[in-house]
Amino acid sequence: MERKINRREKECEEKHSNSEGSEQDKDYKTTLITLNVGGYLYITQKQTLTKYPDSFLEGIINGKIMCPFDADGHYFIDRDGLLFRHILNFLRNGELLLPEGFRENQLLAQEADFFQLKVLSDAVKSRWEKEQLASRETTFLEITDSHDRSQGLRIFCNAPDFIAKIKSRIVLVSKSRLDGFPEEFSVSSNIIQFKYFIKSENGTRLVLKEDNTFVCTLETLKFEAIMMALKCGFRLLTSLDCSKGSIVHSDALHFIK
């Protein structure tokens, strides 16, 4: 008799334990929300979507705003499914983090306004204004002789990041051919100065050592700059010194998008 009672008690405990486990699983599943945004499915936690009170997503999850469901029972939001990735990342990280070269600020600002995320909307608009301001500022890179600045090449562009990329590329090429003599040229914010220049029939050479070992011709640097600009979507507006007769012989290049 006592053995039967113990067996029943054990069975009751197992049932109770199983029911607690199933309830915990159920609670965990209810914290996961699947959203269908313009045909793209996103799975995230309830606490992520309700992070900002009075936002559109918080209103949907807490039943304040009516939202249709798709055929699979997921919330359906008729907005840009690709851009929603950035909305969700903002909710997760609490800050605006966009990939390099992102150019859809205006569309993202509209999405932020729709989802009633004022903090995100302000961050996007601020980023957009800074980019607009930067696009109107012409920056330059000067590759010149430390003794005679009239000798060299000037590259102008309305994109500071491109100027930085050109500069790093030229420094990389130069260092690879210096053979342990980094003191032969100096780099500042907008100027690369080489220690020696010489003239030859084949063009101006940037000399790195007194034995006339050189990095490359200025013509090579011009072609390097032009090819990089075209790959990055820029176009050569004009040579700033057309009196030379050709791009190869010009003293300056001007790129714009």
Short mmCIF file of C-alpha atoms in Angstrom, two decimals:
data_model
loop_
_atom_site.label_atom_id
_atom_site.label_comp_id
_atom_site.label_asym_id
_atom_site.label_seq_id
_atom_site.Cartn_x
_atom_site.Cartn_y
_atom_site.Cartn_z
CA MET A 1 0.00 0.00 0.00
CA GLU A 2 2.78 2.38 0.94
CA ARG A 3 4.66 1.42 -2.24
CA LYS A 4 1.57 2.33 -4.38
CA ILE A 5 1.22 5.71 -2.67
CA ASN A 6 4.88 6.51 -3.27
CA ARG A 7 4.48 5.57 -6.94
CA ARG A 8 1.45 7.87 -7.29
CA GLU A 9 3.31 10.72 -5.58
CA LYS A 10 6.22 10.25 -7.96
CA GLU A 11 3.90 10.30 -10.98
CA CYS A 12 2.25 13.51 -9.71
CA GLU A 13 5.63 15.14 -9.24
CA GLU A 14 6.68 14.18 -12.78
CA LYS A 15 3.44 15.57 -14.23
CA HIS A 16 3.86 18.78 -12.27
CA SER A 17 7.47 19.11 -13.41
CA ASN A 18 6.50 18.49 -17.04
CA SER A 19 3.69 21.03 -16.85
CA GLU A 20 6.08 23.64 -15.42
CA GLY A 21 8.55 22.92 -18.21
CA SER A 22 5.90 23.23 -20.89
CA GLU A 23 4.67 26.51 -19.38
CA GLN A 24 8.22 27.88 -19.37
CA ASP A 25 8.66 26.83 -23.01
CA LYS A 26 5.36 28.47 -23.85
CA ASP A 27 6.37 31.70 -22.08
CA TYR A 28 9.72 31.70 -23.90
CA LYS A 29 8.03 31.21 -27.27
CA THR A 30 5.62 34.06 -26.66
CA THR A 31 8.58 36.42 -26.17
CA LEU A 32 9.67 35.69 -29.77
CA ILE A 33 7.79 37.73 -32.37
CA THR A 34 7.81 37.16 -36.14
CA LEU A 35 7.12 40.17 -38.33
CA ASN A 36 6.40 40.14 -42.04
CA VAL A 37 7.60 43.52 -43.29
CA GLY A 38 6.94 43.95 -47.00
CA GLY A 39 7.51 40.24 -47.60
CA TYR A 40 10.64 39.93 -45.44
CA LEU A 41 10.41 37.90 -42.22
CA TYR A 42 12.11 39.14 -39.08
CA ILE A 43 12.23 37.24 -35.78
CA THR A 44 13.07 39.15 -32.64
CA GLN A 45 12.16 39.41 -28.97
CA LYS A 46 9.11 41.18 -27.63
CA GLN A 47 11.27 43.39 -25.40
CA THR A 48 13.15 44.65 -28.48
CA LEU A 49 9.98 45.75 -30.27
CA THR A 50 8.56 47.42 -27.15
CA LYS A 51 11.76 49.27 -26.24
CA TYR A 52 10.33 52.70 -27.10
CA PRO A 53 6.91 53.42 -25.55
CA ASP A 54 4.30 54.95 -27.87
CA SER A 55 6.17 53.75 -30.97
CA PHE A 56 4.24 51.99 -33.74
CA LEU A 57 5.78 48.59 -32.97
CA GLU A 58 5.15 48.90 -29.24
CA GLY A 59 1.53 49.75 -30.02
CA ILE A 60 1.13 46.64 -32.19
CA ILE A 61 2.69 44.24 -29.70
CA ASN A 62 0.69 45.59 -26.75
CA GLY A 63 -2.59 45.66 -28.69
CA LYS A 64 -2.92 49.44 -28.89
CA ILE A 65 -2.77 49.41 -32.71
CA MET A 66 -4.62 46.96 -34.95
CA CYS A 67 -2.34 45.12 -37.35
CA PRO A 68 -3.26 42.57 -40.06
CA PHE A 69 -1.77 39.07 -40.14
CA ASP A 70 -0.35 37.16 -43.09
CA ALA A 71 -1.40 33.62 -44.08
CA ASP A 72 1.00 32.13 -41.50
CA GLY A 73 -0.33 34.24 -38.64
CA HIS A 74 2.57 36.70 -38.53
CA TYR A 75 2.11 40.43 -38.07
CA PHE A 76 2.12 42.05 -41.54
CA ILE A 77 3.47 45.58 -41.97
CA ASP A 78 3.31 47.03 -45.47
CA ARG A 79 6.63 48.89 -45.42
CA ASP A 80 10.12 48.56 -46.95
CA GLY A 81 11.33 45.14 -45.85
CA LEU A 82 14.98 45.78 -46.65
CA LEU A 83 15.19 49.06 -44.75
CA PHE A 84 13.48 47.50 -41.73
CA ARG A 85 16.79 45.78 -41.02
CA HIS A 86 18.19 49.16 -39.93
CA ILE A 87 15.08 49.91 -37.85
CA LEU A 88 15.51 46.63 -36.00
CA ASN A 89 19.25 47.14 -35.50
CA PHE A 90 18.53 50.54 -33.99
CA LEU A 91 16.08 48.96 -31.54
CA ARG A 92 18.69 46.36 -30.62
CA ASN A 93 21.71 48.66 -30.31
CA GLY A 94 20.16 51.95 -29.26
CA GLU A 95 22.21 53.85 -31.85
CA LEU A 96 22.28 54.41 -35.60
CA LEU A 97 24.79 52.08 -37.27
CA LEU A 98 24.70 52.00 -41.08
CA PRO A 99 26.93 50.23 -43.60
CA GLU A 100 29.66 52.16 -45.40
CA GLY A 101 28.35 53.90 -48.50
CA PHE A 102 24.71 53.94 -47.34
CA ARG A 103 22.81 56.39 -49.56
CA GLU A 104 19.13 55.96 -48.59
CA ASN A 105 18.96 58.47 -45.75
CA GLN A 106 15.76 60.08 -46.99
CA LEU A 107 13.92 56.76 -47.27
CA LEU A 108 15.17 55.61 -43.86
CA ALA A 109 14.02 58.90 -42.31
CA GLN A 110 10.54 58.27 -43.73
CA GLU A 111 10.53 54.75 -42.28
CA ALA A 112 11.62 56.09 -38.88
CA ASP A 113 8.76 58.61 -38.97
CA PHE A 114 6.26 55.88 -39.85
CA PHE A 115 7.39 53.68 -36.97
CA GLN A 116 7.18 56.75 -34.69
CA LEU A 117 10.81 56.52 -33.60
CA LYS A 118 11.72 60.19 -33.19
CA VAL A 119 15.19 59.46 -31.82
CA LEU A 120 16.05 57.43 -34.91
CA SER A 121 14.45 59.99 -37.24
CA ASP A 122 16.55 62.78 -35.74
CA ALA A 123 19.73 60.69 -36.00
CA VAL A 124 19.10 59.89 -39.68
CA LYS A 125 18.32 63.52 -40.55
CA SER A 126 21.45 64.72 -38.73
CA ARG A 127 23.57 62.21 -40.66
CA TRP A 128 21.94 63.28 -43.92
CA GLU A 129 22.64 66.98 -43.25
CA LYS A 130 26.30 66.25 -42.50
CA GLU A 131 26.67 64.31 -45.74
CA GLN A 132 25.02 67.11 -47.71
CA LEU A 133 27.42 69.61 -46.15
CA ALA A 134 30.43 67.42 -46.85
CA SER A 135 29.38 66.93 -50.48
CA ARG A 136 29.54 70.70 -51.01
CA GLU A 137 33.04 70.95 -49.60
CA THR A 138 35.86 70.31 -52.04
CA THR A 139 38.81 68.55 -50.47
CA PHE A 140 42.18 67.91 -52.02
CA LEU A 141 45.33 65.85 -51.86
CA GLU A 142 48.69 67.29 -52.86
CA ILE A 143 51.62 65.10 -53.87
CA THR A 144 54.61 67.37 -54.03
CA ASP A 145 58.34 67.96 -53.68
CA SER A 146 59.33 69.06 -50.18
CA HIS A 147 61.73 71.63 -51.71
CA ASP A 148 59.59 72.88 -54.59
CA ARG A 149 55.79 72.68 -54.23
CA SER A 150 55.34 73.70 -57.85
CA GLN A 151 56.40 70.18 -58.77
CA GLY A 152 53.75 67.51 -58.23
CA LEU A 153 50.10 66.56 -58.56
CA ARG A 154 46.93 67.89 -56.94
CA ILE A 155 43.78 65.79 -56.70
CA PHE A 156 40.47 67.55 -55.91
CA CYS A 157 37.24 65.80 -54.93
CA ASN A 158 34.00 66.61 -53.07
CA ALA A 159 34.20 63.38 -51.04
CA PRO A 160 36.68 63.40 -48.13
CA ASP A 161 36.52 59.61 -47.77
CA PHE A 162 37.72 59.19 -51.36
CA ILE A 163 40.63 61.56 -50.79
CA ALA A 164 41.57 59.50 -47.74
CA LYS A 165 41.41 56.31 -49.80
CA ILE A 166 43.62 57.80 -52.54
CA LYS A 167 46.13 58.98 -49.93
CA SER A 168 46.34 55.60 -48.20
CA ARG A 169 46.81 53.86 -51.55
CA ILE A 170 49.69 56.12 -52.61
CA VAL A 171 51.36 55.79 -49.20
CA LEU A 172 50.98 52.00 -49.44
CA VAL A 173 52.57 51.90 -52.89
CA SER A 174 55.37 54.21 -51.78
CA LYS A 175 56.19 52.23 -48.65
CA SER A 176 56.25 48.96 -50.60
CA ARG A 177 59.06 50.37 -52.77
CA LEU A 178 60.98 52.30 -50.13
CA ASP A 179 63.12 49.33 -49.13
CA GLY A 180 63.41 50.48 -45.54
CA PHE A 181 63.63 54.23 -46.05
CA PRO A 182 60.34 55.66 -44.70
CA GLU A 183 62.02 58.97 -43.86
CA GLU A 184 62.17 59.80 -47.57
CA PHE A 185 58.59 61.13 -47.57
CA SER A 186 56.22 62.70 -45.03
CA VAL A 187 52.43 62.61 -44.79
CA SER A 188 50.15 65.27 -43.32
CA SER A 189 46.37 65.69 -43.49
CA ASN A 190 46.25 66.72 -47.16
CA ILE A 191 49.83 66.60 -48.37
CA ILE A 192 52.33 63.87 -49.24
CA GLN A 193 55.80 65.36 -49.60
CA PHE A 194 58.64 63.43 -51.16
CA LYS A 195 62.21 64.32 -50.26
CA TYR A 196 63.62 64.35 -53.79
CA PHE A 197 62.28 65.08 -57.27
CA ILE A 198 64.20 64.77 -60.51
CA LYS A 199 63.21 65.43 -64.09
CA SER A 200 63.86 62.99 -66.90
CA GLU A 201 62.86 62.59 -70.53
CA ASN A 202 60.33 59.96 -69.49
CA GLY A 203 58.59 62.35 -67.09
CA THR A 204 58.94 63.51 -63.54
CA ARG A 205 60.01 60.82 -61.11
CA LEU A 206 59.52 60.81 -57.34
CA VAL A 207 62.99 59.99 -56.11
CA LEU A 208 63.30 58.19 -52.80
CA LYS A 209 67.04 57.87 -52.42
CA GLU A 210 70.03 59.86 -53.53
CA ASP A 211 71.05 57.06 -55.90
CA ASN A 212 67.95 58.00 -57.96
CA THR A 213 65.87 54.97 -56.97
CA PHE A 214 62.25 56.08 -57.53
CA VAL A 215 58.76 55.02 -56.52
CA CYS A 216 56.93 55.70 -59.75
CA THR A 217 56.21 58.46 -62.24
CA LEU A 218 53.60 61.11 -61.61
CA GLU A 219 51.80 59.80 -64.69
CA THR A 220 51.41 56.44 -62.95
CA LEU A 221 49.91 58.15 -59.90
CA LYS A 222 47.45 60.01 -62.14
CA PHE A 223 46.26 56.83 -63.79
CA GLU A 224 46.03 55.14 -60.38
CA ALA A 225 43.84 58.00 -59.11
CA ILE A 226 41.62 57.97 -62.22
CA MET A 227 41.06 54.20 -62.09
CA MET A 228 40.21 54.30 -58.38
CA ALA A 229 37.79 57.18 -58.97
CA LEU A 230 35.96 55.37 -61.78
CA LYS A 231 35.65 52.20 -59.69
CA CYS A 232 34.15 54.26 -56.84
CA GLY A 233 31.54 55.84 -59.13
CA PHE A 234 33.21 59.23 -59.62
CA ARG A 235 33.78 60.97 -62.93
CA LEU A 236 36.61 63.20 -64.04
CA LEU A 237 35.02 66.64 -64.21
CA THR A 238 37.94 68.31 -65.92
CA SER A 239 41.63 68.86 -65.65
CA LEU A 240 42.12 72.00 -63.59
CA ASP A 241 45.02 72.97 -65.84
CA CYS A 242 43.92 72.41 -69.43
CA SER A 243 46.87 74.36 -70.83
CA LYS A 244 48.98 71.21 -70.57
CA GLY A 245 47.07 69.67 -73.48
CA SER A 246 46.13 66.32 -71.88
CA ILE A 247 45.19 64.74 -68.58
CA VAL A 248 48.53 62.95 -68.44
CA HIS A 249 50.44 66.24 -68.52
CA SER A 250 48.09 68.20 -66.25
CA ASP A 251 49.07 69.23 -62.74
CA ALA A 252 45.62 68.61 -61.19
CA LEU A 253 42.63 66.27 -61.41
CA HIS A 254 39.08 67.08 -60.30
CA PHE A 255 36.61 64.27 -59.47
CA ILE A 256 32.90 64.54 -58.67
CA LYS A 257 29.89 62.21 -58.32
#
